[in-house]
């Protein structure tokens, strides 16, 4: 069992929401704990997928009210830290999977890379050098939740 952080925009498009829900389902089927920001968008979709498959979802909320969590969160932790909770999320995970991109997603991706937490990106931020080369220890890009789960399985087996 691993703790897998799933990050992405609260204003996500339908494809991102579908991928996040599929990802949550696959993580639950593998027995992994989903760690997310606990609110809407990608966070709610991954939580819904995990919860419907019997998984556990830890929501690290930015505010102080546990009731702000989406209805699929198993354990809601109101941090009162705002966006600073991104550091807690990253540091509590074995791997982070980003779905889509937003400024908050970019900050979580950067924190993960900076602290050595592997990142898998589904249509998300890919870090490159000025001349366009992907950064070696940056996010590993995949095209779907299924591909992300396959890569996650290989990473955790290594």
CSV table of N, CA and C in Angstrom, one decimal:
chain,number,residue,atom,x,y,z
A,1,UNK,N,0.8,-1.2,0.0
A,1,UNK,CA,0.0,0.0,0.0
A,1,UNK,C,0.9,1.2,0.0
A,2,UNK,N,0.5,2.2,-0.8
A,2,UNK,CA,1.2,3.5,-0.9
A,2,UNK,C,0.3,4.6,-0.7
A,3,UNK,N,0.8,5.7,-0.3
A,3,UNK,CA,0.0,7.0,-0.2
A,3,UNK,C,0.3,7.7,-1.5
A,4,UNK,N,-0.7,7.9,-2.3
A,4,UNK,CA,-0.5,8.5,-3.6
A,4,UNK,C,-1.3,9.9,-3.6
A,5,UNK,N,-0.5,10.9,-3.8
A,5,UNK,CA,-1.1,12.3,-3.9
A,5,UNK,C,-1.6,12.5,-5.3
A,6,UNK,N,-2.8,13.0,-5.4
A,6,UNK,CA,-3.4,13.4,-6.7
A,6,UNK,C,-3.7,14.8,-6.7
A,7,UNK,N,-3.1,15.6,-7.6
A,7,UNK,CA,-3.3,17.0,-7.6
A,7,UNK,C,-3.8,17.4,-9.0
A,8,UNK,N,-4.5,18.5,-9.0
A,8,UNK,CA,-5.0,19.1,-10.3
A,8,UNK,C,-6.0,20.2,-10.0
A,9,UNK,N,-6.4,20.9,-11.1
A,9,UNK,CA,-7.2,22.1,-10.9
A,9,UNK,C,-8.6,21.8,-10.3
A,10,UNK,N,-9.1,22.8,-9.6
A,10,UNK,CA,-10.5,22.7,-9.1
A,10,UNK,C,-11.4,23.1,-10.2
A,11,UNK,N,-11.0,23.8,-11.2
A,11,UNK,CA,-11.7,24.1,-12.4
A,11,UNK,C,-11.2,23.2,-13.5
A,12,UNK,N,-11.6,22.0,-13.6
A,12,UNK,CA,-11.1,21.0,-14.5
A,12,UNK,C,-12.1,20.8,-15.7
A,13,UNK,N,-11.5,20.3,-16.8
A,13,UNK,CA,-12.5,20.0,-17.9
A,13,UNK,C,-12.9,18.6,-17.8
A,14,UNK,N,-13.9,18.2,-18.6
A,14,UNK,CA,-14.5,16.8,-18.5
A,14,UNK,C,-13.5,15.7,-18.7
A,15,UNK,N,-12.5,15.9,-19.6
A,15,UNK,CA,-11.5,14.8,-19.8
A,15,UNK,C,-10.7,14.7,-18.5
A,16,UNK,N,-10.3,15.8,-17.9
A,16,UNK,CA,-9.5,15.7,-16.7
A,16,UNK,C,-10.3,15.0,-15.5
A,17,UNK,N,-11.6,15.4,-15.5
A,17,UNK,CA,-12.4,14.8,-14.4
A,17,UNK,C,-12.6,13.3,-14.6
A,18,UNK,N,-12.8,12.9,-15.9
A,18,UNK,CA,-12.9,11.5,-16.2
A,18,UNK,C,-11.6,10.7,-15.9
A,19,UNK,N,-10.5,11.3,-16.2
A,19,UNK,CA,-9.2,10.6,-15.9
A,19,UNK,C,-8.9,10.5,-14.4
A,20,UNK,N,-9.3,11.6,-13.7
A,20,UNK,CA,-9.1,11.6,-12.3
A,20,UNK,C,-10.0,10.5,-11.6
A,21,UNK,N,-11.2,10.4,-12.0
A,21,UNK,CA,-12.1,9.4,-11.5
A,21,UNK,C,-11.6,8.0,-11.7
A,22,UNK,N,-11.1,7.8,-13.0
A,22,UNK,CA,-10.6,6.5,-13.3
A,22,UNK,C,-9.3,6.2,-12.5
A,23,UNK,N,-8.5,7.2,-12.3
A,23,UNK,CA,-7.3,7.1,-11.5
A,23,UNK,C,-7.6,6.7,-10.1
A,24,UNK,N,-8.6,7.4,-9.5
A,24,UNK,CA,-9.0,7.1,-8.1
A,24,UNK,C,-9.5,5.7,-8.0
A,25,UNK,N,-10.3,5.2,-8.9
A,25,UNK,CA,-10.8,3.8,-8.9
A,25,UNK,C,-9.6,2.8,-9.0
A,26,UNK,N,-8.7,3.1,-9.9
A,26,UNK,CA,-7.5,2.2,-10.0
A,26,UNK,C,-6.6,2.2,-8.7
A,27,UNK,N,-6.5,3.3,-8.1
A,27,UNK,CA,-5.7,3.4,-6.9
A,27,UNK,C,-6.3,2.6,-5.8
A,28,UNK,N,-7.7,2.8,-5.7
A,28,UNK,CA,-8.4,2.0,-4.6
A,28,UNK,C,-8.3,0.5,-4.9
A,29,UNK,N,-8.4,0.1,-6.1
A,29,UNK,CA,-8.4,-1.3,-6.4
A,29,UNK,C,-7.0,-1.9,-6.1
A,30,UNK,N,-6.0,-1.1,-6.1
A,30,UNK,CA,-4.6,-1.5,-5.7
A,30,UNK,C,-4.4,-1.4,-4.2
A,31,UNK,N,-5.3,-0.9,-3.5
A,31,UNK,CA,-5.2,-0.8,-2.1
A,31,UNK,C,-4.4,0.5,-1.6
A,32,UNK,N,-4.2,1.5,-2.5
A,32,UNK,CA,-3.5,2.7,-2.1
A,32,UNK,C,-4.4,3.7,-1.5
A,33,UNK,N,-3.8,4.5,-0.6
A,33,UNK,CA,-4.5,5.6,0.0
A,33,UNK,C,-4.4,6.8,-1.0
A,34,UNK,N,-5.5,7.5,-1.3
A,34,UNK,CA,-5.5,8.7,-2.1
A,34,UNK,C,-5.3,9.9,-1.2
A,35,UNK,N,-4.4,10.8,-1.4
A,35,UNK,CA,-4.2,12.0,-0.7
A,35,UNK,C,-4.4,13.2,-1.6
A,36,UNK,N,-5.4,14.0,-1.3
A,36,UNK,CA,-5.7,15.2,-2.2
A,36,UNK,C,-6.1,16.4,-1.3
A,37,UNK,N,-6.4,17.5,-2.0
A,37,UNK,CA,-6.7,18.7,-1.4
A,37,UNK,C,-8.1,18.7,-0.8
A,38,UNK,N,-8.9,17.7,-1.1
A,38,UNK,CA,-10.2,17.5,-0.5
A,38,UNK,C,-11.4,18.4,-1.0
A,39,UNK,N,-11.1,19.2,-2.0
A,39,UNK,CA,-12.2,20.1,-2.4
A,39,UNK,C,-12.8,19.6,-3.7
A,40,UNK,N,-13.0,20.5,-4.7
A,40,UNK,CA,-13.7,20.1,-6.0
A,40,UNK,C,-12.8,19.8,-7.1
A,41,UNK,N,-13.4,19.7,-8.3
A,41,UNK,CA,-12.6,19.5,-9.5
A,41,UNK,C,-11.9,18.1,-9.5
A,42,UNK,N,-10.6,18.1,-9.9
A,42,UNK,CA,-9.9,16.9,-9.9
A,42,UNK,C,-9.9,16.2,-8.5
A,43,UNK,N,-9.8,17.0,-7.5
A,43,UNK,CA,-9.8,16.4,-6.1
A,43,UNK,C,-11.1,15.6,-5.8
A,44,UNK,N,-12.2,16.2,-6.2
A,44,UNK,CA,-13.5,15.5,-6.0
A,44,UNK,C,-13.6,14.3,-6.9
A,45,UNK,N,-13.1,14.4,-8.1
A,45,UNK,CA,-13.3,13.3,-9.1
A,45,UNK,C,-12.4,12.1,-8.6
A,46,UNK,N,-11.2,12.3,-8.2
A,46,UNK,CA,-10.3,11.2,-7.8
A,46,UNK,C,-10.9,10.6,-6.5
A,47,UNK,N,-11.4,11.5,-5.6
A,47,UNK,CA,-12.0,11.0,-4.4
A,47,UNK,C,-13.2,10.1,-4.7
A,48,UNK,N,-14.1,10.6,-5.6
A,48,UNK,CA,-15.3,9.8,-6.0
A,48,UNK,C,-14.9,8.4,-6.6
A,49,UNK,N,-13.9,8.4,-7.4
A,49,UNK,CA,-13.5,7.1,-8.0
A,49,UNK,C,-12.9,6.2,-7.0
A,50,UNK,N,-12.1,6.7,-6.0
A,50,UNK,CA,-11.6,5.9,-5.0
A,50,UNK,C,-12.7,5.4,-4.0
A,51,UNK,N,-13.6,6.3,-3.6
A,51,UNK,CA,-14.6,6.0,-2.6
A,51,UNK,C,-15.6,4.9,-3.2
A,52,UNK,N,-15.9,5.1,-4.5
A,52,UNK,CA,-16.9,4.1,-5.1
A,52,UNK,C,-16.2,2.7,-5.3
A,53,UNK,N,-14.9,2.7,-5.2
A,53,UNK,CA,-14.2,1.4,-5.3
A,53,UNK,C,-13.8,0.9,-3.9
A,54,UNK,N,-14.3,1.5,-2.9
A,54,UNK,CA,-14.0,1.1,-1.5
A,54,UNK,C,-12.7,1.6,-1.0
A,55,UNK,N,-12.1,2.6,-1.6
A,55,UNK,CA,-10.8,3.1,-1.1
A,55,UNK,C,-10.9,4.1,0.0
A,56,UNK,N,-9.7,4.5,0.5
A,56,UNK,CA,-9.6,5.5,1.5
A,56,UNK,C,-9.0,6.8,0.9
A,57,UNK,N,-9.6,7.9,1.2
A,57,UNK,CA,-9.2,9.2,0.7
A,57,UNK,C,-9.0,10.2,1.9
A,58,UNK,N,-7.7,10.7,1.9
A,58,UNK,CA,-7.3,11.7,2.9
A,58,UNK,C,-7.4,13.1,2.2
A,59,UNK,N,-8.2,14.0,2.7
A,59,UNK,CA,-8.3,15.3,2.2
A,59,UNK,C,-7.7,16.3,3.1
A,60,UNK,N,-6.6,17.0,2.6
A,60,UNK,CA,-5.9,18.0,3.4
A,60,UNK,C,-6.5,19.4,2.9
A,61,UNK,N,-7.4,19.9,3.7
A,61,UNK,CA,-8.1,21.1,3.4
A,61,UNK,C,-7.4,22.3,3.6
A,62,UNK,N,-7.6,23.4,2.8
A,62,UNK,CA,-6.9,24.6,3.0
A,62,UNK,C,-7.4,25.4,4.2
A,63,UNK,N,-8.7,25.3,4.5
A,63,UNK,CA,-9.3,26.1,5.5
A,63,UNK,C,-9.4,25.4,6.9
A,64,UNK,N,-10.3,25.9,7.7
A,64,UNK,CA,-10.4,25.3,9.1
A,64,UNK,C,-11.7,24.6,9.3
A,65,UNK,N,-12.5,24.4,8.3
A,65,UNK,CA,-13.8,23.7,8.5
A,65,UNK,C,-13.8,22.4,7.8
A,66,UNK,N,-13.9,21.3,8.5
A,66,UNK,CA,-13.9,19.9,8.0
A,66,UNK,C,-15.1,19.7,7.1
A,67,UNK,N,-16.2,20.5,7.2
A,67,UNK,CA,-17.4,20.4,6.4
A,67,UNK,C,-17.1,20.8,5.0
A,68,UNK,N,-16.0,21.5,4.7
A,68,UNK,CA,-15.7,22.0,3.3
A,68,UNK,C,-15.3,20.8,2.4
A,69,UNK,N,-15.0,19.7,3.0
A,69,UNK,CA,-14.5,18.6,2.2
A,69,UNK,C,-15.6,18.1,1.2
A,70,UNK,N,-15.2,17.6,0.1
A,70,UNK,CA,-16.2,17.0,-0.8
A,70,UNK,C,-16.7,15.7,-0.2
A,71,UNK,N,-17.9,15.2,-0.6
A,71,UNK,CA,-18.5,14.1,0.1
A,71,UNK,C,-17.8,12.8,0.0
A,72,UNK,N,-16.8,12.7,-0.8
A,72,UNK,CA,-16.1,11.4,-1.0
A,72,UNK,C,-14.9,11.2,-0.2
A,73,UNK,N,-14.5,12.3,0.6
A,73,UNK,CA,-13.3,12.2,1.4
A,73,UNK,C,-13.6,11.3,2.6
A,74,UNK,N,-12.7,10.4,2.9
A,74,UNK,CA,-12.9,9.5,4.1
A,74,UNK,C,-12.4,10.2,5.4
A,75,UNK,N,-11.3,10.9,5.3
A,75,UNK,CA,-10.7,11.6,6.5
A,75,UNK,C,-10.4,13.0,6.0
A,76,UNK,N,-11.0,14.0,6.6
A,76,UNK,CA,-10.8,15.4,6.3
A,76,UNK,C,-9.9,16.0,7.3
A,77,UNK,N,-8.9,16.7,6.9
A,77,UNK,CA,-8.0,17.4,7.9
A,77,UNK,C,-8.0,18.8,7.5
A,78,UNK,N,-8.7,19.7,8.3
A,78,UNK,CA,-8.7,21.1,8.1
A,78,UNK,C,-7.4,21.7,8.6
A,79,UNK,N,-6.5,22.1,7.7
A,79,UNK,CA,-5.1,22.5,8.0
A,79,UNK,C,-5.1,24.0,8.4
A,80,UNK,N,-6.0,24.8,7.9
A,80,UNK,CA,-5.9,26.3,8.1
A,80,UNK,C,-4.7,26.9,7.5
A,81,UNK,N,-4.1,26.2,6.6
A,81,UNK,CA,-2.8,26.7,6.0
A,81,UNK,C,-3.0,27.3,4.6
A,82,UNK,N,-4.2,27.3,4.0
A,82,UNK,CA,-4.3,27.8,2.7
A,82,UNK,C,-3.5,27.0,1.7
A,83,UNK,N,-2.8,27.6,0.8
A,83,UNK,CA,-2.0,26.9,-0.2
A,83,UNK,C,-0.8,26.3,0.4
A,84,UNK,N,-0.4,26.7,1.6
A,84,UNK,CA,0.8,26.1,2.2
A,84,UNK,C,0.5,24.6,2.5
A,85,UNK,N,-0.7,24.2,2.5
A,85,UNK,CA,-1.0,22.7,2.6
A,85,UNK,C,-0.4,21.9,1.5
A,86,UNK,N,-0.1,22.5,0.4
A,86,UNK,CA,0.5,21.8,-0.7
A,86,UNK,C,1.8,21.1,-0.3
A,87,UNK,N,2.6,21.7,0.6
A,87,UNK,CA,3.8,21.0,1.1
A,87,UNK,C,3.5,19.8,2.0
A,88,UNK,N,2.4,19.9,2.8
A,88,UNK,CA,2.0,18.7,3.6
A,88,UNK,C,1.6,17.6,2.7
A,89,UNK,N,0.8,17.9,1.6
A,89,UNK,CA,0.3,16.9,0.7
A,89,UNK,C,1.5,16.2,0.1
A,90,UNK,N,2.4,16.9,-0.5
A,90,UNK,CA,3.6,16.3,-1.2
A,90,UNK,C,4.4,15.5,-0.2
A,91,UNK,N,4.7,16.0,1.0
A,91,UNK,CA,5.6,15.3,1.9
A,91,UNK,C,4.9,14.1,2.5
A,92,UNK,N,3.6,13.9,2.4
A,92,UNK,CA,2.9,12.8,3.0
A,92,UNK,C,2.7,11.7,2.0
A,93,UNK,N,3.3,11.8,0.8
A,93,UNK,CA,3.0,10.9,-0.3
A,93,UNK,C,4.3,10.2,-0.8
A,94,UNK,N,4.1,9.0,-1.3
A,94,UNK,CA,5.2,8.2,-1.9
A,94,UNK,C,5.4,8.6,-3.4
A,95,UNK,N,4.3,9.0,-4.0
A,95,UNK,CA,4.3,9.4,-5.4
A,95,UNK,C,3.1,10.4,-5.6
A,96,UNK,N,3.3,11.4,-6.5
A,96,UNK,CA,2.3,12.4,-6.8
A,96,UNK,C,1.9,12.2,-8.2
A,97,UNK,N,0.6,12.2,-8.5
A,97,UNK,CA,0.1,12.1,-9.9
A,97,UNK,C,-0.7,13.4,-10.1
A,98,UNK,N,-0.3,14.2,-11.1
A,98,UNK,CA,-1.0,15.4,-11.5
A,98,UNK,C,-1.9,15.1,-12.7
A,99,UNK,N,-3.1,15.7,-12.6
A,99,UNK,CA,-4.1,15.5,-13.7
A,99,UNK,C,-4.4,17.0,-14.1
A,100,UNK,N,-4.0,17.3,-15.3
A,100,UNK,CA,-4.2,18.7,-15.8
A,100,UNK,C,-3.3,19.7,-15.1
A,101,UNK,N,-3.5,20.9,-15.3
A,101,UNK,CA,-2.6,21.9,-14.7
A,101,UNK,C,-3.3,23.2,-14.3
A,102,UNK,N,-2.8,23.8,-13.2
A,102,UNK,CA,-3.2,25.1,-12.7
A,102,UNK,C,-2.0,25.6,-11.9
A,103,UNK,N,-2.1,26.8,-11.5
A,103,UNK,CA,-0.9,27.3,-10.7
A,103,UNK,C,-0.7,26.5,-9.4
A,104,UNK,N,-1.8,26.1,-8.7
A,104,UNK,CA,-1.6,25.3,-7.6
A,104,UNK,C,-1.0,23.9,-7.9
A,105,UNK,N,-1.4,23.4,-9.0
A,105,UNK,CA,-0.8,22.1,-9.5
A,105,UNK,C,0.6,22.2,-9.8
A,106,UNK,N,1.0,23.4,-10.4
A,106,UNK,CA,2.4,23.6,-10.6
A,106,UNK,C,3.2,23.7,-9.4
A,107,UNK,N,2.7,24.4,-8.3
A,107,UNK,CA,3.4,24.5,-7.1
A,107,UNK,C,3.6,23.1,-6.4
A,108,UNK,N,2.6,22.2,-6.5
A,108,UNK,CA,2.7,20.9,-5.9
A,108,UNK,C,3.7,20.1,-6.7
A,109,UNK,N,3.7,20.2,-8.0
A,109,UNK,CA,4.6,19.5,-8.9
A,109,UNK,C,6.0,19.9,-8.5
A,110,UNK,N,6.3,21.2,-8.4
A,110,UNK,CA,7.6,21.7,-8.2
A,110,UNK,C,8.1,21.3,-6.8
A,111,UNK,N,7.2,21.3,-5.8
A,111,UNK,CA,7.6,20.9,-4.4
A,111,UNK,C,7.9,19.4,-4.4
A,112,UNK,N,7.2,18.6,-5.2
A,112,UNK,CA,7.5,17.2,-5.2
A,112,UNK,C,8.8,16.9,-5.9
A,113,UNK,N,9.1,17.6,-7.0
A,113,UNK,CA,10.4,17.4,-7.7
A,113,UNK,C,11.5,17.8,-6.8
A,114,UNK,N,11.3,19.0,-6.2
A,114,UNK,CA,12.4,19.6,-5.3
A,114,UNK,C,12.7,18.7,-4.1
A,115,UNK,N,11.7,17.9,-3.6
A,115,UNK,CA,11.9,17.1,-2.4
A,115,UNK,C,12.1,15.6,-2.8
A,116,UNK,N,12.2,15.3,-4.0
A,116,UNK,CA,12.5,13.9,-4.4
A,116,UNK,C,11.3,13.0,-4.5
A,117,UNK,N,10.1,13.5,-4.5
A,117,UNK,CA,8.9,12.7,-4.6
A,117,UNK,C,8.6,12.5,-6.1
A,118,UNK,N,8.6,11.3,-6.6
A,118,UNK,CA,8.3,11.1,-8.0
A,118,UNK,C,6.9,11.7,-8.5
A,119,UNK,N,6.9,12.2,-9.7
A,119,UNK,CA,5.7,12.8,-10.2
A,119,UNK,C,5.3,12.2,-11.5
A,120,UNK,N,4.1,11.8,-11.7
A,120,UNK,CA,3.5,11.3,-12.9
A,120,UNK,C,2.5,12.3,-13.4
A,121,UNK,N,2.6,12.8,-14.6
A,121,UNK,CA,1.7,13.9,-15.1
A,121,UNK,C,0.8,13.3,-16.2
A,122,UNK,N,-0.5,13.4,-16.0
A,122,UNK,CA,-1.5,13.1,-17.0
A,122,UNK,C,-1.9,14.5,-17.6
A,123,UNK,N,-1.4,14.8,-18.8
A,123,UNK,CA,-1.8,16.1,-19.4
A,123,UNK,C,-1.5,17.3,-18.5
A,124,UNK,N,-0.4,17.2,-17.8
A,124,UNK,CA,-0.1,18.3,-16.8
A,124,UNK,C,1.2,18.9,-17.1
A,125,UNK,N,1.7,19.6,-16.1
A,125,UNK,CA,3.0,20.4,-16.2
A,125,UNK,C,4.2,19.4,-16.5
A,126,UNK,N,4.9,19.7,-17.5
A,126,UNK,CA,6.2,19.1,-17.7
A,126,UNK,C,7.3,20.1,-17.7
A,127,UNK,N,8.3,19.9,-16.8
A,127,UNK,CA,9.3,20.9,-16.6
A,127,UNK,C,10.4,20.7,-17.7
A,128,UNK,N,10.8,21.7,-18.3
A,128,UNK,CA,11.9,21.7,-19.3
A,128,UNK,C,12.9,22.7,-19.1
A,129,UNK,N,14.1,22.5,-19.7
A,129,UNK,CA,15.1,23.5,-19.6
A,129,UNK,C,14.8,24.6,-20.7
A,130,UNK,N,15.6,25.7,-20.7
A,130,UNK,CA,15.3,26.8,-21.6
A,130,UNK,C,15.4,26.3,-23.1
A,131,UNK,N,16.1,25.3,-23.3
A,131,UNK,CA,16.2,24.8,-24.7
A,131,UNK,C,15.2,23.7,-25.0
A,132,UNK,N,14.3,23.5,-24.1
A,132,UNK,CA,13.2,22.6,-24.4
A,132,UNK,C,13.4,21.1,-24.0
A,133,UNK,N,14.5,20.8,-23.4
A,133,UNK,CA,14.7,19.4,-22.9
A,133,UNK,C,14.0,19.2,-21.6
A,134,UNK,N,13.3,18.0,-21.5
A,134,UNK,CA,12.7,17.7,-20.2
A,134,UNK,C,13.7,17.5,-19.1
A,135,UNK,N,13.4,18.0,-18.0
A,135,UNK,CA,14.3,17.8,-16.8
A,135,UNK,C,14.3,16.4,-16.4
A,136,UNK,N,15.5,15.8,-16.2
A,136,UNK,CA,15.6,14.4,-15.9
A,136,UNK,C,14.8,13.9,-14.7
A,137,UNK,N,14.8,14.7,-13.6
A,137,UNK,CA,14.1,14.2,-12.5
A,137,UNK,C,12.7,14.9,-12.4
A,138,UNK,N,12.2,15.4,-13.5
A,138,UNK,CA,10.9,16.1,-13.5
A,138,UNK,C,9.8,15.1,-13.7
A,139,UNK,N,8.6,15.5,-13.9
A,139,UNK,CA,7.4,14.7,-14.0
A,139,UNK,C,7.6,13.7,-15.2
A,140,UNK,N,7.1,12.5,-15.1
A,140,UNK,CA,7.0,11.6,-16.2
A,140,UNK,C,5.6,11.7,-16.8
A,141,UNK,N,5.6,12.1,-18.1
A,141,UNK,CA,4.4,12.3,-18.8
A,141,UNK,C,3.7,11.1,-19.3
A,142,UNK,N,2.4,11.0,-19.1
A,142,UNK,CA,1.6,9.9,-19.6
A,142,UNK,C,0.3,10.5,-20.2
A,143,UNK,N,-0.4,9.7,-21.0
A,143,UNK,CA,-1.6,10.2,-21.7
A,143,UNK,C,-2.9,9.8,-21.0
A,144,UNK,N,-2.9,8.9,-20.0
A,144,UNK,CA,-4.2,8.5,-19.5
A,144,UNK,C,-4.0,7.9,-18.0
A,145,UNK,N,-5.1,7.8,-17.4
A,145,UNK,CA,-5.1,7.2,-16.0
A,145,UNK,C,-4.5,5.8,-16.1
A,146,UNK,N,-4.9,5.0,-17.1
A,146,UNK,CA,-4.4,3.6,-17.2
A,146,UNK,C,-2.9,3.6,-17.3
A,147,UNK,N,-2.3,4.5,-18.1
A,147,UNK,CA,-0.9,4.6,-18.3
A,147,UNK,C,-0.2,5.0,-17.0
A,148,UNK,N,-0.9,6.0,-16.3
A,148,UNK,CA,-0.3,6.4,-15.0
A,148,UNK,C,-0.3,5.3,-14.0
A,149,UNK,N,-1.3,4.5,-13.9
A,149,UNK,CA,-1.4,3.3,-13.0
A,149,UNK,C,-0.3,2.3,-13.4
A,150,UNK,N,-0.1,2.0,-14.7
A,150,UNK,CA,0.9,1.1,-15.1
A,150,UNK,C,2.3,1.6,-14.6
A,151,UNK,N,2.6,2.9,-14.9
A,151,UNK,CA,3.9,3.5,-14.5
A,151,UNK,C,4.0,3.5,-12.9
A,152,UNK,N,2.9,3.8,-12.2
A,152,UNK,CA,3.0,3.8,-10.8
A,152,UNK,C,3.3,2.4,-10.3
A,153,UNK,N,2.7,1.3,-10.9
A,153,UNK,CA,3.0,0.0,-10.5
A,153,UNK,C,4.4,-0.3,-10.6
A,154,UNK,N,5.0,0.1,-11.7
A,154,UNK,CA,6.5,-0.2,-12.0
A,154,UNK,C,7.3,0.6,-11.0
A,155,UNK,N,7.0,1.8,-10.7
A,155,UNK,CA,7.7,2.6,-9.8
A,155,UNK,C,7.7,2.0,-8.4
A,156,UNK,N,6.6,1.5,-7.9
A,156,UNK,CA,6.5,1.0,-6.6
A,156,UNK,C,7.1,-0.4,-6.5
A,157,UNK,N,7.2,-1.1,-7.6
A,157,UNK,CA,7.8,-2.4,-7.6
A,157,UNK,C,9.3,-2.3,-7.6
A,158,UNK,N,9.8,-1.2,-8.1
A,158,UNK,CA,11.3,-1.0,-8.2
A,158,UNK,C,12.0,-1.0,-6.9
